[in-house]
mmCIF file of C-alpha atoms in Angstrom:
data_model
loop_
_atom_site.group_PDB
_atom_site.id
_atom_site.type_symbol
_atom_site.label_atom_id
_atom_site.label_comp_id
_atom_site.label_asym_id
_atom_site.label_seq_id
_atom_site.Cartn_x
_atom_site.Cartn_y
_atom_site.Cartn_z
ATOM 1 C CA MET A 293 -4.435 20.346 -26.991
ATOM 2 C CA VAL A 294 -3.017 16.802 -25.072
ATOM 3 C CA GLN A 295 -2.757 16.965 -21.661
ATOM 4 C CA SER A 296 -0.344 15.317 -19.792
ATOM 5 C CA VAL A 297 -1.249 12.302 -16.998
ATOM 6 C CA ARG A 298 -0.142 13.922 -13.830
ATOM 7 C CA ALA A 299 2.570 11.105 -12.123
ATOM 8 C CA PRO A 300 1.582 9.477 -9.206
ATOM 9 C CA SER A 301 3.483 11.600 -5.969
ATOM 10 C CA LEU A 302 5.911 9.733 -4.272
ATOM 11 C CA SER A 303 4.319 9.562 -1.021
ATOM 12 C CA GLN A 304 1.730 7.956 -2.926
ATOM 13 C CA GLN A 305 4.201 5.718 -4.939
ATOM 14 C CA ALA A 306 5.405 4.504 -1.627
ATOM 15 C CA TYR A 307 1.853 3.524 -0.324
ATOM 16 C CA THR A 308 0.839 2.064 -3.449
ATOM 17 C CA GLU A 309 3.859 -0.137 -3.620
ATOM 18 C CA LEU A 310 4.216 -0.849 0.428
ATOM 19 C CA ARG A 311 0.050 -1.494 0.340
ATOM 20 C CA ARG A 312 0.300 -4.258 -2.843
ATOM 21 C CA ASP A 313 3.247 -6.325 -0.729
ATOM 22 C CA LEU A 314 1.585 -5.914 2.582
ATOM 23 C CA VAL A 315 -1.724 -7.271 1.375
ATOM 24 C CA ARG A 316 0.380 -9.868 -1.032
ATOM 25 C CA GLY A 317 2.137 -11.302 2.819
ATOM 26 C CA VAL A 318 5.552 -10.370 1.325
ATOM 27 C CA PHE A 319 6.840 -9.521 5.519
ATOM 28 C CA GLU A 320 5.810 -12.127 7.828
ATOM 29 C CA PRO A 321 3.948 -10.701 10.237
ATOM 30 C CA GLY A 322 4.924 -9.417 13.256
ATOM 31 C CA THR A 323 7.615 -8.110 10.967
ATOM 32 C CA LYS A 324 9.313 -4.319 12.124
ATOM 33 C CA LEU A 325 9.453 -2.453 8.904
ATOM 34 C CA MET A 326 12.361 0.012 8.900
ATOM 35 C CA ILE A 327 12.760 3.168 7.180
ATOM 36 C CA SER A 328 15.676 2.582 6.475
ATOM 37 C CA GLU A 329 15.530 -0.784 4.735
ATOM 38 C CA LEU A 330 12.226 0.276 3.319
ATOM 39 C CA GLN A 331 14.635 3.154 0.972
ATOM 40 C CA ASN A 332 16.660 0.797 0.030
ATOM 41 C CA ARG A 333 13.501 -1.796 -1.291
ATOM 42 C CA TYR A 334 11.400 0.391 -2.858
ATOM 43 C CA GLU A 335 14.106 3.539 -3.644
ATOM 44 C CA LEU A 336 12.665 6.053 -2.519
ATOM 45 C CA GLY A 337 12.802 8.625 -0.078
ATOM 46 C CA ALA A 338 12.271 8.036 4.117
ATOM 47 C CA MET A 339 9.583 11.110 4.035
ATOM 48 C CA PRO A 340 7.103 9.780 1.115
ATOM 49 C CA LEU A 341 7.527 5.599 2.525
ATOM 50 C CA ARG A 342 7.090 7.319 6.408
ATOM 51 C CA GLU A 343 4.262 9.212 5.063
ATOM 52 C CA ALA A 344 3.149 6.030 3.033
ATOM 53 C CA LEU A 345 3.313 3.992 6.892
ATOM 54 C CA ASN A 346 1.376 6.718 8.437
ATOM 55 C CA ARG A 347 -1.690 6.258 6.275
ATOM 56 C CA LEU A 348 -1.221 2.383 6.193
ATOM 57 C CA SER A 349 -1.198 3.332 10.018
ATOM 58 C CA ALA A 350 -4.715 4.781 10.057
ATOM 59 C CA GLU A 351 -6.199 1.766 7.594
ATOM 60 C CA GLN A 352 -5.076 -0.483 10.140
ATOM 61 C CA ILE A 353 -2.967 -2.155 7.784
ATOM 62 C CA VAL A 354 -0.124 -2.085 9.241
ATOM 63 C CA GLU A 355 0.516 -1.362 12.957
ATOM 64 C CA LYS A 356 2.399 1.889 15.102
ATOM 65 C CA THR A 357 3.690 1.195 18.042
ATOM 66 C CA ASP A 358 4.921 4.907 19.847
ATOM 67 C CA GLN A 359 8.895 4.707 20.369
ATOM 68 C CA ARG A 360 8.386 1.584 18.786
ATOM 69 C CA GLY A 361 8.006 2.124 14.857
ATOM 70 C CA PHE A 362 5.926 0.543 12.496
ATOM 71 C CA PHE A 363 5.190 -3.290 12.618
ATOM 72 C CA VAL A 364 3.454 -5.829 10.303
ATOM 73 C CA PRO A 365 0.399 -6.915 11.962
ATOM 74 C CA ALA A 366 -0.711 -10.753 12.669
ATOM 75 C CA LEU A 367 -3.402 -12.761 11.818
ATOM 76 C CA ASN A 368 -5.753 -11.877 13.648
ATOM 77 C CA TYR A 369 -7.883 -15.030 13.273
ATOM 78 C CA GLU A 370 -11.035 -13.422 15.752
ATOM 79 C CA ASP A 371 -10.271 -9.860 14.109
ATOM 80 C CA PHE A 372 -11.025 -11.427 11.151
ATOM 81 C CA PHE A 373 -13.939 -13.444 12.960
ATOM 82 C CA HIS A 374 -15.473 -9.663 13.271
ATOM 83 C CA ILE A 375 -15.223 -8.502 10.553
ATOM 84 C CA GLN A 376 -17.011 -11.230 8.695
ATOM 85 C CA ASN A 377 -19.867 -10.809 11.166
ATOM 86 C CA ALA A 378 -19.795 -7.049 10.059
ATOM 87 C CA ARG A 379 -19.633 -7.532 7.208
ATOM 88 C CA ILE A 380 -22.462 -9.762 6.363
ATOM 89 C CA VAL A 381 -25.320 -7.217 8.784
ATOM 90 C CA ILE A 382 -23.877 -4.243 6.555
ATOM 91 C CA GLU A 383 -23.636 -5.932 2.953
ATOM 92 C CA SER A 384 -27.353 -7.708 3.571
ATOM 93 C CA ALA A 385 -28.772 -4.931 3.592
ATOM 94 C CA ALA A 386 -27.050 -2.823 1.099
ATOM 95 C CA LEU A 387 -27.650 -6.184 -1.078
ATOM 96 C CA ARG A 388 -31.613 -5.858 -0.241
ATOM 97 C CA GLU A 389 -32.009 -2.673 -1.520
ATOM 98 C CA THR A 390 -29.566 -3.616 -4.447
ATOM 99 C CA VAL A 391 -32.287 -6.151 -5.848
ATOM 100 C CA ALA A 392 -35.297 -4.490 -4.706
ATOM 101 C CA ASN A 393 -34.418 -1.673 -6.786
ATOM 102 C CA ARG A 394 -32.094 -3.292 -9.733
ATOM 103 C CA THR A 395 -31.566 -1.227 -12.999
ATOM 104 C CA THR A 396 -31.175 -2.381 -16.197
ATOM 105 C CA ASP A 397 -27.421 -1.000 -15.886
ATOM 106 C CA TRP A 398 -26.705 -2.559 -13.013
ATOM 107 C CA GLU A 399 -27.580 -6.014 -14.581
ATOM 108 C CA ASP A 400 -25.398 -4.762 -17.277
ATOM 109 C CA ARG A 401 -22.437 -4.107 -15.107
ATOM 110 C CA MET A 402 -22.924 -6.922 -12.593
ATOM 111 C CA VAL A 403 -22.859 -9.598 -15.579
ATOM 112 C CA VAL A 404 -19.638 -7.882 -17.256
ATOM 113 C CA CYS A 405 -17.491 -7.621 -13.069
ATOM 114 C CA MET A 406 -19.025 -11.611 -14.023
ATOM 115 C CA HIS A 407 -17.642 -12.076 -17.199
ATOM 116 C CA ARG A 408 -13.816 -10.361 -16.100
ATOM 117 C CA LEU A 409 -13.935 -11.908 -12.770
ATOM 118 C CA GLU A 410 -14.146 -15.387 -14.824
ATOM 119 C CA ARG A 411 -11.074 -14.362 -17.217
ATOM 120 C CA ALA A 412 -9.098 -13.410 -14.073
ATOM 121 C CA GLY A 413 -10.279 -16.528 -11.969
ATOM 122 C CA PRO A 414 -7.790 -19.542 -11.144
ATOM 123 C CA SER A 415 -7.444 -21.676 -13.941
ATOM 124 C CA GLY A 416 -3.273 -24.240 -14.182
ATOM 125 C CA ASP A 417 -2.233 -26.906 -12.154
ATOM 126 C CA ALA A 418 -2.158 -27.336 -8.610
ATOM 127 C CA GLY A 419 0.531 -24.310 -7.145
ATOM 128 C CA ASP A 420 -0.029 -22.179 -9.997
ATOM 129 C CA MET A 421 1.249 -19.171 -7.832
ATOM 130 C CA ASP A 422 0.279 -16.476 -10.874
ATOM 131 C CA PHE A 423 -3.518 -16.619 -9.423
ATOM 132 C CA ILE A 424 -1.919 -15.535 -5.785
ATOM 133 C CA PHE A 425 -0.784 -12.377 -6.869
ATOM 134 C CA SER A 426 -2.880 -11.614 -9.674
ATOM 135 C CA GLU A 427 -3.794 -8.417 -9.498
ATOM 136 C CA ALA A 428 -6.171 -8.832 -12.626
ATOM 137 C CA TRP A 429 -8.100 -11.006 -9.911
ATOM 138 C CA ALA A 430 -7.789 -8.598 -7.374
ATOM 139 C CA GLU A 431 -9.213 -5.826 -8.867
ATOM 140 C CA ASN A 432 -12.087 -7.719 -10.472
ATOM 141 C CA HIS A 433 -13.020 -8.833 -7.080
ATOM 142 C CA ARG A 434 -13.292 -5.610 -5.867
ATOM 143 C CA ARG A 435 -15.097 -4.621 -8.570
ATOM 144 C CA PHE A 436 -17.740 -7.004 -7.880
ATOM 145 C CA HIS A 437 -18.209 -6.426 -4.845
ATOM 146 C CA THR A 438 -19.107 -2.928 -4.685
ATOM 147 C CA THR A 439 -20.913 -2.972 -8.175
ATOM 148 C CA LEU A 440 -23.177 -5.641 -6.137
ATOM 149 C CA ILE A 441 -23.944 -3.485 -3.360
ATOM 150 C CA SER A 442 -23.840 -0.328 -5.035
ATOM 151 C CA GLY A 443 -27.658 0.166 -5.261
ATOM 152 C CA CYS A 444 -27.542 1.081 -2.164
ATOM 153 C CA SER A 445 -28.812 4.213 -0.631
ATOM 154 C CA ASN A 446 -27.458 4.226 1.826
ATOM 155 C CA THR A 447 -23.660 6.220 1.592
ATOM 156 C CA ARG A 448 -23.325 5.664 5.343
ATOM 157 C CA LEU A 449 -23.344 1.768 4.430
ATOM 158 C CA LEU A 450 -21.180 1.996 1.499
ATOM 159 C CA SER A 451 -18.665 3.902 3.244
ATOM 160 C CA PHE A 452 -18.593 1.358 6.135
ATOM 161 C CA ALA A 453 -18.893 -1.955 3.301
ATOM 162 C CA ALA A 454 -15.495 -0.224 2.095
ATOM 163 C CA ASN A 455 -13.121 0.009 4.732
ATOM 164 C CA LEU A 456 -14.309 -3.778 5.795
ATOM 165 C CA PHE A 457 -13.473 -4.901 2.401
ATOM 166 C CA GLU A 458 -10.082 -3.343 2.709
ATOM 167 C CA GLN A 459 -9.305 -4.535 6.065
ATOM 168 C CA SER A 460 -10.106 -8.277 5.405
ATOM 169 C CA ALA A 461 -7.263 -7.967 2.407
ATOM 170 C CA ARG A 462 -4.454 -9.750 4.222
ATOM 171 C CA TYR A 463 -7.727 -12.734 5.488
ATOM 172 C CA ARG A 464 -8.558 -12.799 1.160
ATOM 173 C CA MET A 465 -4.454 -13.442 -0.048
ATOM 174 C CA ARG A 466 -4.499 -15.812 2.927
ATOM 175 C CA ARG A 467 -7.605 -17.909 1.505
ATOM 176 C CA ARG A 468 -6.247 -17.122 -2.187
ATOM 177 C CA LYS A 469 -2.837 -18.694 -1.196
ATOM 178 C CA ILE A 470 -4.941 -21.697 0.327
ATOM 179 C CA SER A 471 -6.420 -22.409 -2.610
ATOM 180 C CA SER A 472 -4.210 -22.286 -4.968
ATOM 181 C CA LEU A 473 -2.639 -25.765 -3.802
ATOM 182 C CA ARG A 474 -6.237 -27.549 -4.095
ATOM 183 C CA PRO A 475 -7.663 -27.167 -7.689
ATOM 184 C CA PRO A 476 -11.158 -27.888 -6.808
ATOM 185 C CA ALA A 477 -11.201 -25.090 -3.569
ATOM 186 C CA ARG A 478 -9.782 -22.458 -6.070
ATOM 187 C CA ALA A 479 -12.992 -23.565 -9.110
ATOM 188 C CA GLN A 480 -14.915 -22.637 -6.349
ATOM 189 C CA LEU A 481 -14.113 -19.086 -5.676
ATOM 190 C CA VAL A 482 -15.678 -18.283 -9.299
ATOM 191 C CA GLU A 483 -18.754 -19.943 -8.481
ATOM 192 C CA GLU A 484 -19.325 -18.488 -4.878
ATOM 193 C CA HIS A 485 -19.533 -15.536 -6.868
ATOM 194 C CA ALA A 486 -21.858 -17.079 -9.845
ATOM 195 C CA VAL A 487 -24.539 -18.049 -7.262
ATOM 196 C CA ILE A 488 -24.640 -14.995 -5.718
ATOM 197 C CA LEU A 489 -25.335 -12.705 -9.277
ATOM 198 C CA ASP A 490 -28.349 -15.737 -10.502
ATOM 199 C CA ALA A 491 -29.795 -14.864 -7.457
ATOM 200 C CA ALA A 492 -29.433 -10.680 -7.659
ATOM 201 C CA LEU A 493 -30.052 -10.683 -10.678
ATOM 202 C CA ALA A 494 -33.903 -13.440 -10.552
ATOM 203 C CA GLY A 495 -35.007 -10.730 -7.837
ATOM 204 C CA ASP A 496 -34.232 -13.587 -5.059
ATOM 205 C CA ALA A 497 -32.090 -11.025 -2.699
ATOM 206 C CA GLU A 498 -32.656 -12.972 -0.399
ATOM 207 C CA THR A 499 -31.118 -16.135 -2.085
ATOM 208 C CA ALA A 500 -27.962 -13.899 -2.605
ATOM 209 C CA VAL A 501 -27.817 -12.930 0.842
ATOM 210 C CA ASP A 502 -27.281 -16.777 1.744
ATOM 211 C CA ARG A 503 -24.841 -16.892 -1.157
ATOM 212 C CA LEU A 504 -23.021 -13.763 0.065
ATOM 213 C CA VAL A 505 -23.294 -15.082 3.519
ATOM 214 C CA ASP A 506 -22.232 -18.662 2.562
ATOM 215 C CA HIS A 507 -19.101 -16.890 0.517
ATOM 216 C CA TYR A 508 -17.981 -15.245 3.324
ATOM 217 C CA ARG A 509 -18.461 -18.486 5.462
ATOM 218 C CA TYR A 510 -16.134 -20.451 3.140
ATOM 219 C CA SER A 511 -13.371 -17.607 3.243
ATOM 220 C CA LEU A 512 -14.131 -17.601 7.394
ATOM 221 C CA GLU A 513 -13.403 -21.389 7.335
ATOM 222 C CA ILE A 514 -10.438 -22.040 4.987
ATOM 223 C CA VAL A 515 -8.730 -18.915 6.911
ATOM 224 C CA SER A 516 -9.075 -19.899 10.142
ATOM 225 C CA GLY A 517 -9.424 -23.748 10.262
ATOM 226 C CA ARG A 518 -12.226 -23.334 12.391
ATOM 227 C CA LYS A 519 -16.010 -24.934 11.544
ATOM 228 C CA VAL A 520 -18.576 -21.781 11.904
ATOM 229 C CA ARG A 521 -22.348 -21.650 11.515
ATOM 230 C CA PHE A 522 -25.107 -18.869 10.565
ATOM 231 C CA SER A 523 -27.349 -17.563 13.508
ATOM 232 C CA GLU A 524 -30.907 -18.308 14.448
ATOM 233 C CA ASP A 525 -31.387 -15.444 13.220
ATOM 234 C CA LYS A 526 -29.241 -14.568 10.333
ATOM 235 C CA THR A 527 -27.349 -12.207 11.732
ATOM 236 C CA ARG A 528 -23.853 -13.477 12.562
ATOM 237 C CA PHE A 529 -21.572 -16.116 12.513
ATOM 238 C CA VAL A 530 -21.124 -18.992 15.772
ATOM 239 C CA LEU A 531 -18.529 -21.312 16.139
ATOM 240 C CA LEU A 532 -19.103 -24.751 16.753
ATOM 241 C CA ASP A 533 -16.767 -25.255 19.005
ATOM 242 C CA PRO A 534 -17.755 -21.947 21.352
ATOM 243 C CA GLU A 535 -15.481 -22.808 23.746
ATOM 244 C CA THR A 536 -12.846 -21.993 22.100
ATOM 245 C CA PRO A 537 -11.710 -18.580 20.640
ATOM 246 C CA PRO A 538 -11.488 -18.085 17.042
#
């Protein structure tokens, strides 16, 4: 007996479509998200849209202000600085454990992830907008980073890592927009992941961690326009001009 595929609820549909457009930067930072305007845009009712906005607010993808409604958050580079610092602490620990306990199955899955990421990666001339809005890149990029640390046994760490990955989504899109105009930088995105994988597959956890940190540092520098270095104790990024806030 063939079972029918259950259609997503209107609330889930509203969440998916709103989140996609927020991450893509369709709405300008600071924009007030008016329910009536969203109804016209997405052809959905007020209730599922409000439920979606509350869910996105809980994920800190939109801002909810008492008596004023929902707003698109500004790109706060200090916040991105803190996100990236948290990610290197959490994911470095998770990656070290994963490499130490790597299995043939994990290695096979990582090779597939890299292959799919390469196929979805940057190509074409400068200004190619397909890369910016590519669902294939976004999904395969998420899968690469999730699988990379999946051998960690600490489910709390993995949960924190997943949450921070979501928190950095708008900043990743910003990097992709900037990189789309600079073809060498676009190709670099694929290479950054390849060198992480090469070290991990070789069982070199420290080099894999170093390349992961480099990857996050490049994103931070490109998005913020600021130069940073890794601290001597290898626990955080430090601004090269610390007298000025990020």
